[in-house]
Amino acid sequence: MDIRTSGTVGKELTITKKRSGSIQIGKHRRGNTVDPTQKQLNIQSRFKMGTIYTKSILKLPDIYALYKAAAVKAKKDQSAYNLAVRDAFVAPEIRNITTALYTGAIGSTITVRAIDDFRVAGVKVSITNAAGVLIEQGDAAMHANGLDWVYVATVLNDALKGSVITAIARDLPANETVADVVL
């Protein structure tokens, strides 16, 4: 027999049954009588954007299946919907840009370490010279280690000093993070 284990007791306690079967008891929340701060409004806006993103991927079974599989794997009180909202809320992070193997020659490489709370969808790299002229740009390829993205130079850059390497990491909800390194 399944007994209902959620609700409010005397406007003092709230009882919630989690997906895992655990029971959570907390203080009953009341409405707020103070106007939200700008920071709170910004967070509310981000949650709205996360909800819009998540509702849109419900129509894309392949992408939603990724979130669903991650929720099952996590074995926590998370749903695929919650993971997708969180993913939309958090932009990827570029940990470093390694240019030790970039010599300016065609075929030399730039490595970008980019991480995300869910998945990095792609990394773009651009190279500009010291005068600000674009030398080349393109997509980096995922390295076998699952953390790094490798860009292989396709254009000769004989004015290496002062060149700027720019990496843009993007996640599934299209959040972007930009980082630069000056040679």
PDB file of C-alpha atoms in Angstrom:
ATOM      1  CA  MET A   1       0.000   0.000   0.000  1.00  0.00           C
ATOM      2  CA  ASP A   2       1.376   3.391  -1.023  1.00  0.00           C
ATOM      3  CA  ILE A   3       0.729   6.134   1.495  1.00  0.00           C
ATOM      4  CA  ARG A   4       0.808   9.721   0.327  1.00  0.00           C
ATOM      5  CA  THR A   5       3.876  11.267   1.880  1.00  0.00           C
ATOM      6  CA  SER A   6       3.842  14.840   0.688  1.00  0.00           C
ATOM      7  CA  GLY A   7       1.999  17.966   1.660  1.00  0.00           C
ATOM      8  CA  THR A   8       1.827  20.684   4.279  1.00  0.00           C
ATOM      9  CA  VAL A   9       1.084  20.215   7.961  1.00  0.00           C
ATOM     10  CA  GLY A  10      -0.644  23.153   9.655  1.00  0.00           C
ATOM     11  CA  LYS A  11       1.163  25.733   7.508  1.00  0.00           C
ATOM     12  CA  GLU A  12       4.273  24.955   9.562  1.00  0.00           C
ATOM     13  CA  LEU A  13       5.940  21.966   7.867  1.00  0.00           C
ATOM     14  CA  THR A  14       6.230  20.756   4.292  1.00  0.00           C
ATOM     15  CA  ILE A  15       6.744  17.059   3.631  1.00  0.00           C
ATOM     16  CA  THR A  16       8.139  15.979   0.265  1.00  0.00           C
ATOM     17  CA  LYS A  17       8.801  12.498  -1.074  1.00  0.00           C
ATOM     18  CA  LYS A  18      11.864  12.530  -3.334  1.00  0.00           C
ATOM     19  CA  ARG A  19      12.390  10.378  -6.438  1.00  0.00           C
ATOM     20  CA  SER A  20      14.775   8.179  -4.486  1.00  0.00           C
ATOM     21  CA  GLY A  21      12.017   7.403  -1.988  1.00  0.00           C
ATOM     22  CA  SER A  22      13.541   9.481   0.804  1.00  0.00           C
ATOM     23  CA  ILE A  23      11.318  11.861   2.739  1.00  0.00           C
ATOM     24  CA  GLN A  24      12.280  15.493   3.249  1.00  0.00           C
ATOM     25  CA  ILE A  25      10.688  17.611   5.983  1.00  0.00           C
ATOM     26  CA  GLY A  26      11.217  21.358   5.970  1.00  0.00           C
ATOM     27  CA  LYS A  27       9.806  24.612   7.230  1.00  0.00           C
ATOM     28  CA  HIS A  28       6.749  25.771   5.259  1.00  0.00           C
ATOM     29  CA  ARG A  29       7.655  28.718   3.032  1.00  0.00           C
ATOM     30  CA  ARG A  30       5.499  31.774   2.995  1.00  0.00           C
ATOM     31  CA  GLY A  31       5.185  34.404   0.295  1.00  0.00           C
ATOM     32  CA  ASN A  32       7.714  37.218   0.156  1.00  0.00           C
ATOM     33  CA  THR A  33       6.450  40.743   0.836  1.00  0.00           C
ATOM     34  CA  VAL A  34       9.691  42.499  -0.205  1.00  0.00           C
ATOM     35  CA  ASP A  35      10.379  43.437  -3.829  1.00  0.00           C
ATOM     36  CA  PRO A  36      13.152  41.332  -5.394  1.00  0.00           C
ATOM     37  CA  THR A  37      16.631  42.821  -5.787  1.00  0.00           C
ATOM     38  CA  GLN A  38      18.240  43.226  -9.199  1.00  0.00           C
ATOM     39  CA  LYS A  39      20.397  40.162  -8.501  1.00  0.00           C
ATOM     40  CA  GLN A  40      17.274  38.117  -7.715  1.00  0.00           C
ATOM     41  CA  LEU A  41      15.573  39.385 -10.894  1.00  0.00           C
ATOM     42  CA  ASN A  42      18.629  38.346 -12.930  1.00  0.00           C
ATOM     43  CA  ILE A  43      18.505  34.837 -11.429  1.00  0.00           C
ATOM     44  CA  GLN A  44      14.770  34.604 -12.120  1.00  0.00           C
ATOM     45  CA  SER A  45      15.439  35.597 -15.725  1.00  0.00           C
ATOM     46  CA  ARG A  46      18.112  32.898 -16.053  1.00  0.00           C
ATOM     47  CA  PHE A  47      15.702  30.289 -14.674  1.00  0.00           C
ATOM     48  CA  LYS A  48      13.070  31.387 -17.195  1.00  0.00           C
ATOM     49  CA  MET A  49      15.616  30.976 -19.997  1.00  0.00           C
ATOM     50  CA  GLY A  50      16.512  27.538 -18.612  1.00  0.00           C
ATOM     51  CA  THR A  51      12.867  26.535 -18.598  1.00  0.00           C
ATOM     52  CA  ILE A  52      12.379  27.726 -22.181  1.00  0.00           C
ATOM     53  CA  TYR A  53      15.458  25.745 -23.264  1.00  0.00           C
ATOM     54  CA  THR A  54      14.293  22.613 -21.451  1.00  0.00           C
ATOM     55  CA  LYS A  55      10.789  22.790 -22.914  1.00  0.00           C
ATOM     56  CA  SER A  56      12.315  23.119 -26.381  1.00  0.00           C
ATOM     57  CA  ILE A  57      14.489  20.005 -25.996  1.00  0.00           C
ATOM     58  CA  LEU A  58      11.479  17.952 -24.922  1.00  0.00           C
ATOM     59  CA  LYS A  59      10.695  18.045 -28.661  1.00  0.00           C
ATOM     60  CA  LEU A  60      14.199  16.749 -29.501  1.00  0.00           C
ATOM     61  CA  PRO A  61      14.250  13.126 -28.284  1.00  0.00           C
ATOM     62  CA  ASP A  62      17.957  12.562 -28.993  1.00  0.00           C
ATOM     63  CA  ILE A  63      19.106  15.477 -26.827  1.00  0.00           C
ATOM     64  CA  TYR A  64      16.530  14.882 -24.096  1.00  0.00           C
ATOM     65  CA  ALA A  65      17.697  11.243 -23.958  1.00  0.00           C
ATOM     66  CA  LEU A  66      21.194  12.479 -23.030  1.00  0.00           C
ATOM     67  CA  TYR A  67      19.808  14.319 -20.015  1.00  0.00           C
ATOM     68  CA  LYS A  68      17.585  11.375 -19.096  1.00  0.00           C
ATOM     69  CA  ALA A  69      20.538   8.957 -19.187  1.00  0.00           C
ATOM     70  CA  ALA A  70      22.590  11.322 -17.011  1.00  0.00           C
ATOM     71  CA  ALA A  71      19.752  11.580 -14.481  1.00  0.00           C
ATOM     72  CA  VAL A  72      19.487   7.786 -14.250  1.00  0.00           C
ATOM     73  CA  LYS A  73      23.266   7.464 -13.954  1.00  0.00           C
ATOM     74  CA  ALA A  74      23.472  10.078 -11.184  1.00  0.00           C
ATOM     75  CA  LYS A  75      21.033   8.079  -9.016  1.00  0.00           C
ATOM     76  CA  LYS A  76      20.101  11.250  -7.174  1.00  0.00           C
ATOM     77  CA  ASP A  77      16.841  13.083  -6.775  1.00  0.00           C
ATOM     78  CA  GLN A  78      17.294  14.724 -10.178  1.00  0.00           C
ATOM     79  CA  SER A  79      15.116  14.470 -13.238  1.00  0.00           C
ATOM     80  CA  ALA A  80      16.237  14.964 -16.812  1.00  0.00           C
ATOM     81  CA  TYR A  81      14.220  18.187 -16.790  1.00  0.00           C
ATOM     82  CA  ASN A  82      16.106  19.496 -13.716  1.00  0.00           C
ATOM     83  CA  LEU A  83      19.485  18.620 -15.270  1.00  0.00           C
ATOM     84  CA  ALA A  84      18.594  20.455 -18.478  1.00  0.00           C
ATOM     85  CA  VAL A  85      17.488  23.570 -16.575  1.00  0.00           C
ATOM     86  CA  ARG A  86      20.734  23.515 -14.581  1.00  0.00           C
ATOM     87  CA  ASP A  87      22.749  23.052 -17.775  1.00  0.00           C
ATOM     88  CA  ALA A  88      21.091  26.122 -19.282  1.00  0.00           C
ATOM     89  CA  PHE A  89      21.913  28.046 -16.108  1.00  0.00           C
ATOM     90  CA  VAL A  90      25.657  27.251 -16.089  1.00  0.00           C
ATOM     91  CA  ALA A  91      28.058  28.274 -18.869  1.00  0.00           C
ATOM     92  CA  PRO A  92      31.065  26.115 -19.750  1.00  0.00           C
ATOM     93  CA  GLU A  93      34.462  26.928 -18.274  1.00  0.00           C
ATOM     94  CA  ILE A  94      37.751  27.230 -20.133  1.00  0.00           C
ATOM     95  CA  ARG A  95      40.410  25.985 -17.743  1.00  0.00           C
ATOM     96  CA  ASN A  96      43.409  26.728 -19.970  1.00  0.00           C
ATOM     97  CA  ILE A  97      44.679  27.274 -23.475  1.00  0.00           C
ATOM     98  CA  THR A  98      47.953  25.463 -24.173  1.00  0.00           C
ATOM     99  CA  THR A  99      50.046  26.979 -26.956  1.00  0.00           C
ATOM    100  CA  ALA A 100      53.360  25.169 -26.317  1.00  0.00           C
ATOM    101  CA  LEU A 101      52.985  23.164 -29.565  1.00  0.00           C
ATOM    102  CA  TYR A 102      51.814  26.118 -31.654  1.00  0.00           C
ATOM    103  CA  THR A 103      54.785  27.403 -33.659  1.00  0.00           C
ATOM    104  CA  GLY A 104      52.855  29.335 -36.282  1.00  0.00           C
ATOM    105  CA  ALA A 105      53.500  26.542 -38.772  1.00  0.00           C
ATOM    106  CA  ILE A 106      50.724  24.723 -40.595  1.00  0.00           C
ATOM    107  CA  GLY A 107      49.896  21.582 -38.599  1.00  0.00           C
ATOM    108  CA  SER A 108      50.994  22.940 -35.214  1.00  0.00           C
ATOM    109  CA  THR A 109      48.370  22.599 -32.484  1.00  0.00           C
ATOM    110  CA  ILE A 110      46.573  24.573 -29.804  1.00  0.00           C
ATOM    111  CA  THR A 111      44.882  22.672 -26.981  1.00  0.00           C
ATOM    112  CA  VAL A 112      41.914  24.061 -25.061  1.00  0.00           C
ATOM    113  CA  ARG A 113      40.705  22.439 -21.846  1.00  0.00           C
ATOM    114  CA  ALA A 114      36.985  23.198 -21.557  1.00  0.00           C
ATOM    115  CA  ILE A 115      34.544  21.668 -19.087  1.00  0.00           C
ATOM    116  CA  ASP A 116      30.839  22.014 -18.404  1.00  0.00           C
ATOM    117  CA  ASP A 117      28.441  20.758 -15.751  1.00  0.00           C
ATOM    118  CA  PHE A 118      26.891  18.552 -18.439  1.00  0.00           C
ATOM    119  CA  ARG A 119      28.650  18.598 -21.823  1.00  0.00           C
ATOM    120  CA  VAL A 120      30.761  20.932 -23.949  1.00  0.00           C
ATOM    121  CA  ALA A 121      29.169  20.926 -27.401  1.00  0.00           C
ATOM    122  CA  GLY A 122      32.080  22.531 -29.216  1.00  0.00           C
ATOM    123  CA  VAL A 123      35.114  24.810 -29.109  1.00  0.00           C
ATOM    124  CA  LYS A 124      36.062  27.384 -31.733  1.00  0.00           C
ATOM    125  CA  VAL A 125      39.566  28.820 -31.966  1.00  0.00           C
ATOM    126  CA  SER A 126      40.685  31.978 -33.733  1.00  0.00           C
ATOM    127  CA  ILE A 127      44.172  33.381 -34.223  1.00  0.00           C
ATOM    128  CA  THR A 128      44.787  37.085 -34.820  1.00  0.00           C
ATOM    129  CA  ASN A 129      48.143  38.759 -35.301  1.00  0.00           C
ATOM    130  CA  ALA A 130      49.499  41.623 -33.190  1.00  0.00           C
ATOM    131  CA  ALA A 131      47.865  44.148 -35.535  1.00  0.00           C
ATOM    132  CA  GLY A 132      44.440  42.562 -34.906  1.00  0.00           C
ATOM    133  CA  VAL A 133      44.146  40.932 -38.330  1.00  0.00           C
ATOM    134  CA  LEU A 134      42.427  37.539 -38.312  1.00  0.00           C
ATOM    135  CA  ILE A 135      44.874  34.856 -39.436  1.00  0.00           C
ATOM    136  CA  GLU A 136      42.480  31.896 -39.197  1.00  0.00           C
ATOM    137  CA  GLN A 137      39.608  30.410 -37.252  1.00  0.00           C
ATOM    138  CA  GLY A 138      37.818  27.106 -37.003  1.00  0.00           C
ATOM    139  CA  ASP A 139      36.464  24.301 -34.858  1.00  0.00           C
ATOM    140  CA  ALA A 140      38.676  22.328 -32.506  1.00  0.00           C
ATOM    141  CA  ALA A 141      38.255  18.547 -32.320  1.00  0.00           C
ATOM    142  CA  MET A 142      37.591  16.635 -29.107  1.00  0.00           C
ATOM    143  CA  HIS A 143      40.692  14.849 -27.838  1.00  0.00           C
ATOM    144  CA  ALA A 144      40.411  11.185 -26.840  1.00  0.00           C
ATOM    145  CA  ASN A 145      40.756  12.143 -23.137  1.00  0.00           C
ATOM    146  CA  GLY A 146      37.294  13.785 -23.216  1.00  0.00           C
ATOM    147  CA  LEU A 147      38.587  17.001 -21.609  1.00  0.00           C
ATOM    148  CA  ASP A 148      40.677  18.719 -24.224  1.00  0.00           C
ATOM    149  CA  TRP A 149      39.863  20.179 -27.616  1.00  0.00           C
ATOM    150  CA  VAL A 150      42.650  20.350 -30.205  1.00  0.00           C
ATOM    151  CA  TYR A 151      42.867  22.909 -32.986  1.00  0.00           C
ATOM    152  CA  VAL A 152      45.286  22.248 -35.865  1.00  0.00           C
ATOM    153  CA  ALA A 153      46.624  25.341 -37.632  1.00  0.00           C
ATOM    154  CA  THR A 154      45.864  25.552 -41.356  1.00  0.00           C
ATOM    155  CA  VAL A 155      47.512  28.906 -42.163  1.00  0.00           C
ATOM    156  CA  LEU A 156      51.128  29.986 -41.725  1.00  0.00           C
ATOM    157  CA  ASN A 157      51.574  32.630 -39.016  1.00  0.00           C
ATOM    158  CA  ASP A 158      55.127  33.962 -39.377  1.00  0.00           C
ATOM    159  CA  ALA A 159      54.489  36.904 -36.999  1.00  0.00           C
ATOM    160  CA  LEU A 160      53.947  34.821 -33.861  1.00  0.00           C
ATOM    161  CA  LYS A 161      54.926  37.403 -31.217  1.00  0.00           C
ATOM    162  CA  GLY A 162      51.881  39.354 -30.044  1.00  0.00           C
ATOM    163  CA  SER A 163      49.405  37.006 -31.735  1.00  0.00           C
ATOM    164  CA  VAL A 164      46.177  36.391 -29.797  1.00  0.00           C
ATOM    165  CA  ILE A 165      44.623  32.950 -29.495  1.00  0.00           C
ATOM    166  CA  THR A 166      40.898  33.142 -28.669  1.00  0.00           C
ATOM    167  CA  ALA A 167      38.875  30.102 -27.630  1.00  0.00           C
ATOM    168  CA  ILE A 168      35.081  30.023 -27.402  1.00  0.00           C
ATOM    169  CA  ALA A 169      33.538  27.042 -25.582  1.00  0.00           C
ATOM    170  CA  ARG A 170      29.819  26.360 -26.103  1.00  0.00           C
ATOM    171  CA  ASP A 171      27.512  23.930 -24.295  1.00  0.00           C
ATOM    172  CA  LEU A 172      24.247  22.331 -25.487  1.00  0.00           C
ATOM    173  CA  PRO A 173      22.030  25.279 -24.412  1.00  0.00           C
ATOM    174  CA  ALA A 174      24.416  27.572 -26.387  1.00  0.00           C
ATOM    175  CA  ASN A 175      25.998  29.264 -23.363  1.00  0.00           C
ATOM    176  CA  GLU A 176      29.419  30.544 -24.381  1.00  0.00           C
ATOM    177  CA  THR A 177      32.629  31.324 -22.560  1.00  0.00           C
ATOM    178  CA  VAL A 178      35.510  33.210 -24.198  1.00  0.00           C
ATOM    179  CA  ALA A 179      39.182  33.165 -23.184  1.00  0.00           C
ATOM    180  CA  ASP A 180      42.283  34.716 -24.800  1.00  0.00           C
ATOM    181  CA  VAL A 181      46.016  34.070 -24.653  1.00  0.00           C
ATOM    182  CA  VAL A 182      48.610  36.486 -26.024  1.00  0.00           C
ATOM    183  CA  LEU A 183      51.770  34.881 -27.426  1.00  0.00           C
TER     184      LEU A 183
END
